[in-house]
PDB file of C-alpha atoms in Angstrom:
ATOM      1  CA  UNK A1175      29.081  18.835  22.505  1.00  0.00           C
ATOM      2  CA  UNK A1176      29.399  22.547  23.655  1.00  0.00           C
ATOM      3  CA  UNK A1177      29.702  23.539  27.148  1.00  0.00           C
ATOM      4  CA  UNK A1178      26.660  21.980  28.856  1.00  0.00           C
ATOM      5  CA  UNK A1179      24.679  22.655  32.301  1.00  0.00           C
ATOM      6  CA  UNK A1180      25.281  19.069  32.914  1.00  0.00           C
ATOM      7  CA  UNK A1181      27.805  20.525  35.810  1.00  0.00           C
ATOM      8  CA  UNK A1182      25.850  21.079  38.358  1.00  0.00           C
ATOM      9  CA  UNK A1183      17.566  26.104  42.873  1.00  0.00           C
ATOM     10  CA  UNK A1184      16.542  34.485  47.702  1.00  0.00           C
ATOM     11  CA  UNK A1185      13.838  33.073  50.320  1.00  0.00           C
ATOM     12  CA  UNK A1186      10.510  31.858  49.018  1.00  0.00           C
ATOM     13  CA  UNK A1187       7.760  29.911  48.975  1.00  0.00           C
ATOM     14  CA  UNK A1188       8.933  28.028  46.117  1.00  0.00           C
ATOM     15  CA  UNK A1189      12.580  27.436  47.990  1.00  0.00           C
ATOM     16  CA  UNK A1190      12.869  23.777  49.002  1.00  0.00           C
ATOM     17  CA  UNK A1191      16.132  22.077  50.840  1.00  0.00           C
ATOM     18  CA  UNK A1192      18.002  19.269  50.560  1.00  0.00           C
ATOM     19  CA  UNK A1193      19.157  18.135  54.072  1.00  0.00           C
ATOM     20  CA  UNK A1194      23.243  18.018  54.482  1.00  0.00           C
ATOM     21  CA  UNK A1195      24.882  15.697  56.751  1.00  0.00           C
ATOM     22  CA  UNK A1196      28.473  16.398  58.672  1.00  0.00           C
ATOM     23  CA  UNK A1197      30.271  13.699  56.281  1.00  0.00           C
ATOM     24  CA  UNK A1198      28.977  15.640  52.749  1.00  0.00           C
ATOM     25  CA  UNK A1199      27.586  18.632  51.160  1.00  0.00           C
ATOM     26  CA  UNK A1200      24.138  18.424  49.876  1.00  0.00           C
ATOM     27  CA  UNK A1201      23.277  21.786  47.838  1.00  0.00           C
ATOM     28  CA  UNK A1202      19.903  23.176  48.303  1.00  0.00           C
ATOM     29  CA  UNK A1203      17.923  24.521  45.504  1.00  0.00           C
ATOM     30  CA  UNK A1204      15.857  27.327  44.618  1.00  0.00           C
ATOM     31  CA  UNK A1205      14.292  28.037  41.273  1.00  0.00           C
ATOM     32  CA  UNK A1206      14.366  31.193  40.089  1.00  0.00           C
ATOM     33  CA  UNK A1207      12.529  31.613  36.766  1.00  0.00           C
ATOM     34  CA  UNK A1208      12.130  31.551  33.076  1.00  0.00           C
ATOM     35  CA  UNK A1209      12.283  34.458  30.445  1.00  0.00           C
ATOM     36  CA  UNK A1210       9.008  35.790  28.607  1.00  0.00           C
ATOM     37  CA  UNK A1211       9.551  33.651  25.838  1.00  0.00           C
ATOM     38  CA  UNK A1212      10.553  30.699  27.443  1.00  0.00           C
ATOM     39  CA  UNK A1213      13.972  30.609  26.384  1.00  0.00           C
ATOM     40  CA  UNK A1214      15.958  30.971  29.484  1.00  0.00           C
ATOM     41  CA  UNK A1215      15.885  29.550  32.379  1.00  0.00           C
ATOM     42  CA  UNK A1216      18.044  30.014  36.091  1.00  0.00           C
ATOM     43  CA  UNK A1217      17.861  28.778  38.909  1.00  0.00           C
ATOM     44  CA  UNK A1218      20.453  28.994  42.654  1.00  0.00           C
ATOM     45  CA  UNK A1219      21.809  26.264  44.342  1.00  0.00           C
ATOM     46  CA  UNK A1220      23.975  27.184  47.917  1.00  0.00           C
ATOM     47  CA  UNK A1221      25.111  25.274  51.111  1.00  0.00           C
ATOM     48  CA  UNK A1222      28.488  24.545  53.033  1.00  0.00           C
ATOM     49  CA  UNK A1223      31.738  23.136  51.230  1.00  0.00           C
ATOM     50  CA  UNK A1224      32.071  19.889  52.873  1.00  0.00           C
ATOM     51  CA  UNK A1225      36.147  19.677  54.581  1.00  0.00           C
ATOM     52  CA  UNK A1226      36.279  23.478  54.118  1.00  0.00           C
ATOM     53  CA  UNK A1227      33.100  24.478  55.757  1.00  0.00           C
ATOM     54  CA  UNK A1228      33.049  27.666  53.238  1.00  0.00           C
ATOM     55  CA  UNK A1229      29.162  28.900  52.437  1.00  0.00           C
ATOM     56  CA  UNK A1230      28.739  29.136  48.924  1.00  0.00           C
ATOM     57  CA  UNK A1231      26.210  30.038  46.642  1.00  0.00           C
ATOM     58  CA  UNK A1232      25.670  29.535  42.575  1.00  0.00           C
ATOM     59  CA  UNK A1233      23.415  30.747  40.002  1.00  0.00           C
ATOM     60  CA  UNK A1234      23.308  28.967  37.130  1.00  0.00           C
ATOM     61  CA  UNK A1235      21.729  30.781  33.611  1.00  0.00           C
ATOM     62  CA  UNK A1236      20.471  28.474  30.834  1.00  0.00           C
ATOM     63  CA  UNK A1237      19.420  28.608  27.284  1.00  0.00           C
ATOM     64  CA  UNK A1238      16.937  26.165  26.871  1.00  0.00           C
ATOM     65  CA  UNK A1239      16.924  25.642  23.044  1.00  0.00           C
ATOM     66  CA  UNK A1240      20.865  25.888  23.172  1.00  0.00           C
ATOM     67  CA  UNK A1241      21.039  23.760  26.224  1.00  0.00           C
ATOM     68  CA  UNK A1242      24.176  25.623  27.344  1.00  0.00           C
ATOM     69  CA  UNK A1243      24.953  28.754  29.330  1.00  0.00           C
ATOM     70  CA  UNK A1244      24.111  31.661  28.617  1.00  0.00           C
ATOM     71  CA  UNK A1245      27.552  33.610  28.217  1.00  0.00           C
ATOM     72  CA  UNK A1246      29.268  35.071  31.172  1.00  0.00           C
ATOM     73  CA  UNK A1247      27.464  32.072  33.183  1.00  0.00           C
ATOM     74  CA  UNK A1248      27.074  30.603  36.147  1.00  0.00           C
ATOM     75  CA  UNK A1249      27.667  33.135  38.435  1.00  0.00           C
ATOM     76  CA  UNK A1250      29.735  31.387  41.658  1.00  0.00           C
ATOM     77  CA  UNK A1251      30.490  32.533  45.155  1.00  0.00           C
ATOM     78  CA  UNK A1252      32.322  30.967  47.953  1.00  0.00           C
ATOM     79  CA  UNK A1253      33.163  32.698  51.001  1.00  0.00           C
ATOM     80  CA  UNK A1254      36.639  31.826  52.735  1.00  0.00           C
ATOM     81  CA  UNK A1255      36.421  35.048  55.677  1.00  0.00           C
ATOM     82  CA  UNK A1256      35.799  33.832  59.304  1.00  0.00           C
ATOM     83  CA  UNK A1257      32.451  35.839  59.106  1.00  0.00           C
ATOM     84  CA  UNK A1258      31.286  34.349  55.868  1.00  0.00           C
ATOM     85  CA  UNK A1259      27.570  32.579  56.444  1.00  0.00           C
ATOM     86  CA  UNK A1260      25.615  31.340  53.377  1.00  0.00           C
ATOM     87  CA  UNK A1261      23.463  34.115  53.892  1.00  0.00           C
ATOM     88  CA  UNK A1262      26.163  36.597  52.753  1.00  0.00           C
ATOM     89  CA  UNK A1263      27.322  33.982  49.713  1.00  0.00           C
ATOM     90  CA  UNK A1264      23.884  34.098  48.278  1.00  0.00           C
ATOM     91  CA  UNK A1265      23.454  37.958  48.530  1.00  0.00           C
ATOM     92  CA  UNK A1266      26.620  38.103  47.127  1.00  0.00           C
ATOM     93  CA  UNK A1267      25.955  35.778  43.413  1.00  0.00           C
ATOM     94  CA  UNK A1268      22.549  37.404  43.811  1.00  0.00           C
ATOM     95  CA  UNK A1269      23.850  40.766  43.925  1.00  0.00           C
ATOM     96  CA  UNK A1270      26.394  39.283  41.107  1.00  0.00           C
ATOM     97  CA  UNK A1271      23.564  38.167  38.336  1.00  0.00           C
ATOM     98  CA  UNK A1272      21.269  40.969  39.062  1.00  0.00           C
ATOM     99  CA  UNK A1273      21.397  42.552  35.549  1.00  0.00           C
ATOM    100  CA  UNK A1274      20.896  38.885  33.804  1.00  0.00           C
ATOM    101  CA  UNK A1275      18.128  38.471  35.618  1.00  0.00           C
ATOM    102  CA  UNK A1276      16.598  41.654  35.323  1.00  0.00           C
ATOM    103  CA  UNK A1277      17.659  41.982  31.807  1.00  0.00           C
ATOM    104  CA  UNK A1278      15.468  38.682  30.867  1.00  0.00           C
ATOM    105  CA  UNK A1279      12.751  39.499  33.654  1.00  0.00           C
ATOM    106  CA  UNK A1280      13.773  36.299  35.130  1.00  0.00           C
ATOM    107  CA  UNK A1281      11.563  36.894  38.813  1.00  0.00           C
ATOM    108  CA  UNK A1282       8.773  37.737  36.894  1.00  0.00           C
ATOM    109  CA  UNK A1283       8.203  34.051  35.777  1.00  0.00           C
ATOM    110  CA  UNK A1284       9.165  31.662  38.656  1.00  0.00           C
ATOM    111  CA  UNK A1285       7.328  29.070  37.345  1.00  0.00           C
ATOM    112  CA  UNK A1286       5.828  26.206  38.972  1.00  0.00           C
ATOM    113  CA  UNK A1287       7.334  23.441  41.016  1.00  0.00           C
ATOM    114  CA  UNK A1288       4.935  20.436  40.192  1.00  0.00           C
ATOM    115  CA  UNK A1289       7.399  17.353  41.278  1.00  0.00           C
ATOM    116  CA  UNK A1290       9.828  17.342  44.040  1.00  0.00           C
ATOM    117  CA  UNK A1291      11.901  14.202  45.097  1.00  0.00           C
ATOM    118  CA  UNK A1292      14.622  15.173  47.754  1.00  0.00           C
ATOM    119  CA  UNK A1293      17.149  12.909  48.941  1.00  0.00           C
ATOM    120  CA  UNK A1294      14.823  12.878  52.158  1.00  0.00           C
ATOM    121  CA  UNK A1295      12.268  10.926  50.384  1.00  0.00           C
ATOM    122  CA  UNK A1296      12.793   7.295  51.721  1.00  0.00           C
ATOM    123  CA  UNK A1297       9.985   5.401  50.090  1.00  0.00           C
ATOM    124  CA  UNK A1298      10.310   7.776  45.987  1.00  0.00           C
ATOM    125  CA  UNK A1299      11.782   5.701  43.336  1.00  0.00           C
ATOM    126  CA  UNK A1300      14.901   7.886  42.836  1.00  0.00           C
ATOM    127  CA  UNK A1301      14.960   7.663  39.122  1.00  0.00           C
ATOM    128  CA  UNK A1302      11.253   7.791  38.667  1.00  0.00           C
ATOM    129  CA  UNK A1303       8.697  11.312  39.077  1.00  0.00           C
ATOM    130  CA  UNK A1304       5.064  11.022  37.704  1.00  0.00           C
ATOM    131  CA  UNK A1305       3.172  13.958  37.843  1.00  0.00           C
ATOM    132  CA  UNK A1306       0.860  16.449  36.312  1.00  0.00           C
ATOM    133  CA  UNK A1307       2.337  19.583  34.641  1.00  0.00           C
ATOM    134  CA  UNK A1308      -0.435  21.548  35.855  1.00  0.00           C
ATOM    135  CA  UNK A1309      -0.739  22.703  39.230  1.00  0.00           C
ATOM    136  CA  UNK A1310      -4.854  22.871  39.780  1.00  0.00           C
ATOM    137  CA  UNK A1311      -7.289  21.595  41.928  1.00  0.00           C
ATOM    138  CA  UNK A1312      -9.443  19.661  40.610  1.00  0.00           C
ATOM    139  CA  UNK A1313      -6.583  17.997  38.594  1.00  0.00           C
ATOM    140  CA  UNK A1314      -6.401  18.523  34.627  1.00  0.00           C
ATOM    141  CA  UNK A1315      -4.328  16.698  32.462  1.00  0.00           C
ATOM    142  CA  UNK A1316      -3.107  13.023  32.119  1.00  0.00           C
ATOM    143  CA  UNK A1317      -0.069  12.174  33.894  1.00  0.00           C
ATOM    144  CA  UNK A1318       3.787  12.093  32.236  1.00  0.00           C
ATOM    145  CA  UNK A1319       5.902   9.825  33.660  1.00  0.00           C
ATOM    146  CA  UNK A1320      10.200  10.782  33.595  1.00  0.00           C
ATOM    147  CA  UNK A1321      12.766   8.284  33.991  1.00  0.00           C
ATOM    148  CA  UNK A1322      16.380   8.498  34.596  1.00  0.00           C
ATOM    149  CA  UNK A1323      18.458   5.815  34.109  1.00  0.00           C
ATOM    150  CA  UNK A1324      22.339   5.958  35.388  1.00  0.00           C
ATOM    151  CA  UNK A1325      24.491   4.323  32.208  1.00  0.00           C
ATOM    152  CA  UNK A1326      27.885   2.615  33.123  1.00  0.00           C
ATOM    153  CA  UNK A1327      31.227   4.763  31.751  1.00  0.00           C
ATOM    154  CA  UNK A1328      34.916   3.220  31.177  1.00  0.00           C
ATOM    155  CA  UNK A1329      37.407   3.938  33.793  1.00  0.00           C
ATOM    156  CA  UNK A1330      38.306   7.271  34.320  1.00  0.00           C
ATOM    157  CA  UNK A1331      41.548   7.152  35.875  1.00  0.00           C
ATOM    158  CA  UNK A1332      41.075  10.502  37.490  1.00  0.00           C
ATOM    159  CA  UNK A1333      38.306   8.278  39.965  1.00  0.00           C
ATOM    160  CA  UNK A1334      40.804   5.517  41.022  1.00  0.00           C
ATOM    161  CA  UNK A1335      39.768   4.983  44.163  1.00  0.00           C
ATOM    162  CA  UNK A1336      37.209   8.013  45.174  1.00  0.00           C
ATOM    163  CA  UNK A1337      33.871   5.867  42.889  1.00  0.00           C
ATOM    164  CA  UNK A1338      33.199   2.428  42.562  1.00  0.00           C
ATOM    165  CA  UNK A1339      32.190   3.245  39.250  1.00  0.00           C
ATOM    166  CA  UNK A1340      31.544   6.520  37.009  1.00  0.00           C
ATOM    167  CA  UNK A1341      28.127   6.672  35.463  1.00  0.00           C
ATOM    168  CA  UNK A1342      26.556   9.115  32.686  1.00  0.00           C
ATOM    169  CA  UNK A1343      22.841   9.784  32.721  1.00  0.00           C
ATOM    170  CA  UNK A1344      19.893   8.842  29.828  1.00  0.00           C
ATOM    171  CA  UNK A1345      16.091  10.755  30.093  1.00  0.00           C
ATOM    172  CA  UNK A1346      13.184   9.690  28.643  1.00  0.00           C
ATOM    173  CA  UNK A1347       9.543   9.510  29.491  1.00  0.00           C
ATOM    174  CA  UNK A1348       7.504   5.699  29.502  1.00  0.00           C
ATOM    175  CA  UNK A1349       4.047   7.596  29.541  1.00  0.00           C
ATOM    176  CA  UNK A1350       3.049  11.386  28.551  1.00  0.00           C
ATOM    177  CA  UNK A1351      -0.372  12.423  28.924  1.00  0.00           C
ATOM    178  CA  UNK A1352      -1.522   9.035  30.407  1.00  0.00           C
ATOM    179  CA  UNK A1353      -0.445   7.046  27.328  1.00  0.00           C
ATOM    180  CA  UNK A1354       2.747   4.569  27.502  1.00  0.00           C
ATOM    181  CA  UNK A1355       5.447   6.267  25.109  1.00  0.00           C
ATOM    182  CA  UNK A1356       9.016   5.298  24.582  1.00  0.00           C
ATOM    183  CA  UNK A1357      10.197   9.035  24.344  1.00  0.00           C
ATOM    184  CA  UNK A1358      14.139   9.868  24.456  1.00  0.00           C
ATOM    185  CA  UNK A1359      14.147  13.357  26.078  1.00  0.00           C
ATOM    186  CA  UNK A1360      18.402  13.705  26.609  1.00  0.00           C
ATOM    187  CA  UNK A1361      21.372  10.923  26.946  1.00  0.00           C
ATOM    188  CA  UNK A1362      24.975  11.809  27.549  1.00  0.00           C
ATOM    189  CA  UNK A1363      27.389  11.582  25.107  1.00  0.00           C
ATOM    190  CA  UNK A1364      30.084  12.069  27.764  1.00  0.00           C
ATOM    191  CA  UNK A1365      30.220  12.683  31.445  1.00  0.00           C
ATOM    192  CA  UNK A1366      31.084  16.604  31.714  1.00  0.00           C
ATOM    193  CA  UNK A1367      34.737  17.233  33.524  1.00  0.00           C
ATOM    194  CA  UNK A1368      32.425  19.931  35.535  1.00  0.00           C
ATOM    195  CA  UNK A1369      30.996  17.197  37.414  1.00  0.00           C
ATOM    196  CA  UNK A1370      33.701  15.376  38.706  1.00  0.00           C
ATOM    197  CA  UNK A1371      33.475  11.889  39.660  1.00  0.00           C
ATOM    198  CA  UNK A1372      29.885  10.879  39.275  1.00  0.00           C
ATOM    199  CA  UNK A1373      28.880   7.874  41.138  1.00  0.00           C
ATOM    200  CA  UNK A1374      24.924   8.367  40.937  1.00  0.00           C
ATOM    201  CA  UNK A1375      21.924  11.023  39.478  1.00  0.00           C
ATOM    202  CA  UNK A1376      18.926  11.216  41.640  1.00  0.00           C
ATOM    203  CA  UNK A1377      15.832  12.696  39.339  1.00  0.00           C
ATOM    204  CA  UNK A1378      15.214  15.680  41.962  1.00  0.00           C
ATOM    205  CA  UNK A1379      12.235  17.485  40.479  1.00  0.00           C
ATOM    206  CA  UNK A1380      10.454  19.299  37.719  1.00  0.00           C
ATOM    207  CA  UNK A1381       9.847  22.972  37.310  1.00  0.00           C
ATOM    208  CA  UNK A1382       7.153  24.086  34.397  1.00  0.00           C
ATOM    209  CA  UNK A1383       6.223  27.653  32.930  1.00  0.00           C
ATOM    210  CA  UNK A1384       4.210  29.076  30.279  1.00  0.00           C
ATOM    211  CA  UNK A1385       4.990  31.322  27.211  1.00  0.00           C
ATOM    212  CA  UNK A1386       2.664  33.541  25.545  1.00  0.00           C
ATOM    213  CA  UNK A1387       0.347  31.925  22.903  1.00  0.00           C
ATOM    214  CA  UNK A1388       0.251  28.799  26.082  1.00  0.00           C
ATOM    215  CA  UNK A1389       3.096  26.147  24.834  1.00  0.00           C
ATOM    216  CA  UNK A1390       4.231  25.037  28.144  1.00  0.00           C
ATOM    217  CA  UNK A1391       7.884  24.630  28.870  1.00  0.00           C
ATOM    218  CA  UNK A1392       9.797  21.918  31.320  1.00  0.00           C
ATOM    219  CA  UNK A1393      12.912  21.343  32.667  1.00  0.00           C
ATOM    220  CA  UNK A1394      13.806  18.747  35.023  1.00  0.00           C
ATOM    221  CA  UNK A1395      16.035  18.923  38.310  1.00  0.00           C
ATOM    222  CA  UNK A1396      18.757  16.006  38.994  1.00  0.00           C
ATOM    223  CA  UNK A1397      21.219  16.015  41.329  1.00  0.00           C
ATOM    224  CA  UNK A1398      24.572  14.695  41.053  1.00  0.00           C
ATOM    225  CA  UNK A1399      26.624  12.598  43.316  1.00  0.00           C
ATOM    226  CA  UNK A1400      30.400  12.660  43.491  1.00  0.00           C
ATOM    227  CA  UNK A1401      33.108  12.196  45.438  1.00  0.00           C
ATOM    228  CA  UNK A1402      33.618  14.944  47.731  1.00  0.00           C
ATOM    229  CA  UNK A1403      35.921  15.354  50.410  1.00  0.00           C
ATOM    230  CA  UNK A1404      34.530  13.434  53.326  1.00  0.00           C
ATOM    231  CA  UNK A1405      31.495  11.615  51.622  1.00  0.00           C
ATOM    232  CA  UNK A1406      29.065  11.696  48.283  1.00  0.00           C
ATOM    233  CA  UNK A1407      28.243  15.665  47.324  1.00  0.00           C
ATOM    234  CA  UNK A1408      25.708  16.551  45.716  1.00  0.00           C
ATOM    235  CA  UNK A1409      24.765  19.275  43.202  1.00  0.00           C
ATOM    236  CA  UNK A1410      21.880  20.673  41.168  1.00  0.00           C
ATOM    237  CA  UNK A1411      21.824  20.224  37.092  1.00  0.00           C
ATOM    238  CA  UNK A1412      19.288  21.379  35.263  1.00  0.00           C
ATOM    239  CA  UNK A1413      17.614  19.795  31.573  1.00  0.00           C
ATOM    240  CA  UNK A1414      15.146  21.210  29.275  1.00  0.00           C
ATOM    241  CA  UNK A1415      12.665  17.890  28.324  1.00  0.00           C
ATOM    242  CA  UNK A1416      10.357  20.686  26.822  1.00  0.00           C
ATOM    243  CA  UNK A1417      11.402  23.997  25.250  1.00  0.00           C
ATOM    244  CA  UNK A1418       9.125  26.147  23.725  1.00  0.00           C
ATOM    245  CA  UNK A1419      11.354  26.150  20.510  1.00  0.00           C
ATOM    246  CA  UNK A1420       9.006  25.365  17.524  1.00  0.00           C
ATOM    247  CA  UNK A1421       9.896  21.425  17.886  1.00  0.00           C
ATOM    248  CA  UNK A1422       8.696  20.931  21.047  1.00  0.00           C
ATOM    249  CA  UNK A1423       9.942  18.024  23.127  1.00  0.00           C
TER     250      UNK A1423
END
């Protein structure tokens, strides 16, 4: 498997956040858009380095057909100067991917946010979002339901004693459109190095756009536990379960 995004969304009213505690770090999230043609997708994720109390900031590039970085990606920031604040971090990756995201008119599609399942949420099924991909009142569509389900890995000696246990992740949605499917959208073959010690995936949210010709496009948001330096971090991955590549998922 090639280098995957399976390692890890400015202000808006698409930005959402992920509340921290003093014993981890829990990064917030901020979408920031697809390409014309549906092919790319980024999105930032920032907050304070739990132990070090350094703001950082990332911005993370995908190709959605490839499911890997784009080259020269993520961009990452973390500020160690006794001024730093995480507004300065994300100005500073911002500032950093400004010609990817111009070059593939990234702001101009933000897309939609049409499921969001923070760690907040205390009575959301953590591994469970159903929702409409279409964001209209009166509602059209059926519903899709996504599941994630957290698959037991051997022993990774790197873990011994920072995770009860080191888990890799499986998608795949029980209903689309209102009808029961058994549809595999992505399963690990490994756990990525880039995310550490996994002890858990939470299925965060789901971001949709639109290409030209109308084949709609989704990619869903999970955050990843791991052992951090005081407590269970958490950061933002991000997986196509439909690209607008002529096999559509």
């Amino acid at each position: 498997m090639t280098l995957r995004l399976r390692s890890s969304v400015p202000a808006c009213a698409a930005m959402f956040f992920a509340g921290s505690t003093s014993a981890a770090d829990i990064a917030s999230i901020h979408p920031i858009g697809f390409s014309t043609d549906g092919q790319i997708f980024a999105y930032e994720e920032y907050g304070i380095q739990d132990g070090s109390g350094f703001p950082y900031a990332n911005i993370h590039v995908l190709d959605l057909t490839k499911d890997t970085y784009l080259p020269g990606t993520p961009f990452r920031v973390r500020l160690e100067e006794d001024d730093a604040t995480i507004g300065k971090a994300r100005w500073k990756v911002q500032n950093d991917a400004e010609v990817v995201i111009e070059a593939h008119e990234l702001a101009n599609h933000p897309g939609e946010l049409v499921a969001f399942n923070p760690i907040t949420e205390v009575d959301n099924d953590p591994h469970r979002l159903r929702y409409r991909s279409v964001a209209v009142v009166p509602s059209v569509g059926e519903p899709n339901t996504l599941v994630l389900e957290e698959i037991p890995q051997p022993h990774d000696p790197r873990c011994e004693g920072l995770v009860e246990r080191n888990v890799s992740l499986r998608l795949h949605f029980s209903e689309r459109d209102g009808k029961p499917v058994d549809d595999m959208v992505h399963e690990d073959q490994r756990i990525p190095s880039s995310r550490g010690c996994v002890s858990g995936y939470r299925l965060g949210g789901i971001v949709t756009g639109v290409v030209p010709g109308g084949a709609r496009i989704e990619v869903a948001l999970i955050m990843v536990f791991s052992a951090g330096f005081e407590g269970q971090d958490g950061r933002w991955i991000a997986i196509p379960i439909k690209t607008a590549s002529p096999d559509l998922r």
